[in-house]
Amino acid sequence: NTVTQVDQCGCMQAKCNVTRLEYLSEMCDNYMTRTFCPSMSVPGKPLNRQALLCAKKILSRFDFVYDVARMDESMRKLSNLLAIWFPDTNINTTTTTIITAPVVNAAEREGQQQLHDDPLSPEEENILREKTSLDAELYAYARQLL
């Protein structure tokens, strides 16, 4: 008998030493949608649109959705929501250390060298799109909430 490890979202543990195509083929679908609605997640089974509706309903209850892909925009909106000002740098008054946090995606910085160039094949792109289709819709919905 084989024991399959699953996480809190019902996603099966990925196998090691497989090709990227094999990994993408076997990876858990729509991980964020599963995270919001784990009760609708059955290990090894794809999610349905009901799970997406459940995730949207839960997400709609949030007072604020912070999009880490758009940190600067999210920080401005959070600042407005809380009616406080967040400077570009925070000064720790006890140590007088200046702590900075980048406000742009590292990949968008000029002159930033990417780690490697290993584009997905068309087949890999299709699998990834299929496996994340509900998550893509959930992200679009979350962006509307911003």
C-alpha positions as a printed Julia matrix, in Angstrom:
146×3 Matrix{Float64}:
   0.0    0.0     0.0
   1.17   3.5    -0.83
   0.57   6.42    1.51
  -0.14   9.73   -0.16
   0.81  12.83    1.79
  -1.64  15.72    1.52
  -1.46  19.24    2.92
  -4.16  21.26    4.67
  -5.73  22.13    1.3
  -6.01  18.54    0.16
  -3.15  18.87   -2.29
  -1.01  15.81   -2.78
   2.68  16.14   -2.08
   4.7   16.67   -5.27
   7.06  13.91   -6.33
  10.78  14.59   -6.42
  13.18  14.04   -9.32
  10.64  14.51  -12.08
  10.75  16.71  -15.15
   9.04  20.09  -15.08
   6.38  18.77  -17.43
   5.7   15.8   -15.14
   5.58  18.07  -12.12
   3.13  20.47  -13.76
   0.97  17.56  -14.91
   0.72  16.18  -11.38
   0.7   19.4    -9.39
  -2.28  20.46   -7.36
  -4.71  22.64   -9.25
  -5.91  26.04   -8.05
  -4.01  26.11   -4.78
  -5.32  29.49   -3.56
  -8.93  28.58   -4.26
  -8.34  25.39   -2.26
  -6.78  27.46    0.53
  -9.94  29.54    0.93
 -12.3   26.56    0.71
 -10.52  23.43    1.94
 -13.83  21.72    2.72
 -14.56  21.59   -1.02
 -11.17  20.1    -1.83
 -10.81  16.37   -2.48
  -7.23  15.12   -2.83
  -6.42  14.24   -6.43
  -9.69  15.63   -7.76
 -10.01  18.92   -9.67
 -11.98  21.77   -8.14
 -15.24  22.98   -9.61
 -16.76  26.43   -9.99
 -18.61  26.05   -6.67
 -15.23  26.17   -4.93
 -14.42  29.41   -6.77
 -17.73  30.94   -5.66
 -16.96  29.86   -2.1
 -13.49  31.44   -2.26
 -14.9   34.7    -3.68
 -17.51  34.85   -0.93
 -14.85  34.45    1.75
 -12.53  36.95    0.06
 -15.36  39.51   -0.14
 -15.51  39.53    3.67
 -11.97  40.89    3.93
 -11.58  44.55    4.82
  -8.5   44.81    2.66
  -6.71  42.68    0.09
  -2.98  43.34   -0.21
  -1.55  42.46   -3.62
   2.15  41.68   -3.18
   2.6   41.82   -6.95
   1.66  45.5    -6.72
   3.16  46.49   -3.37
   3.32  50.22   -4.0
  -0.32  50.44   -5.1
  -1.49  48.23   -2.23
   0.49  50.22    0.34
  -1.05  53.51   -0.87
  -4.53  52.03   -0.62
  -3.86  50.58    2.82
  -2.49  53.96    3.92
  -5.68  55.67    2.69
  -7.91  53.05    4.3
  -6.23  53.43    7.69
  -5.83  57.21    7.28
  -2.14  57.02    8.1
   0.98  57.76    6.13
   3.56  55.1     5.44
   6.87  56.65    4.36
   9.09  54.91    1.85
  11.44  54.15    4.74
  10.57  53.28    8.3
  12.84  54.58   11.0
  13.2   52.41   14.07
  13.47  54.97   16.87
  15.02  52.57   19.35
  18.01  51.68   17.18
  17.87  54.49   14.62
  18.2   51.85   11.93
  16.57  52.7     8.64
  14.56  49.79    7.28
  13.6   49.99    3.65
  11.17  47.87    1.71
  11.14  47.85   -2.08
   7.89  49.1    -3.54
   8.21  47.56   -6.98
   8.4   44.03   -8.22
  12.06  43.0    -8.38
  11.59  41.83  -11.96
  10.5   45.35  -12.96
  13.66  47.06  -11.7
  15.88  48.46  -14.39
  19.13  46.63  -14.78
  17.95  43.72  -12.65
  19.35  40.52  -14.08
  17.01  37.56  -14.08
  18.26  34.39  -12.44
  17.92  32.31  -15.59
  16.07  32.18  -18.85
  14.1   28.96  -18.94
  10.79  29.7   -20.65
   7.89  27.3   -20.45
   7.09  25.24  -23.5
   3.65  25.76  -25.08
   2.56  22.42  -23.57
   3.75  23.49  -20.11
   1.99  26.86  -20.46
  -1.27  25.14  -21.36
  -1.05  22.79  -18.38
  -0.26  25.66  -16.05
  -3.15  27.76  -17.38
  -5.51  24.81  -16.96
  -4.26  24.03  -13.43
  -4.6   27.66  -12.29
  -7.72  28.78  -14.15
  -9.87  29.21  -11.03
  -6.99  30.9    -9.18
  -6.63  33.34  -12.1
 -10.31  34.23  -11.79
  -9.94  34.57   -8.02
  -6.97  36.92   -8.49
  -8.94  39.04  -10.97
 -11.75  39.24   -8.43
  -9.32  40.2    -5.66
  -7.89  42.96   -7.89
 -11.41  44.39   -8.2
 -11.61  44.55   -4.42
  -8.54  46.78   -4.29
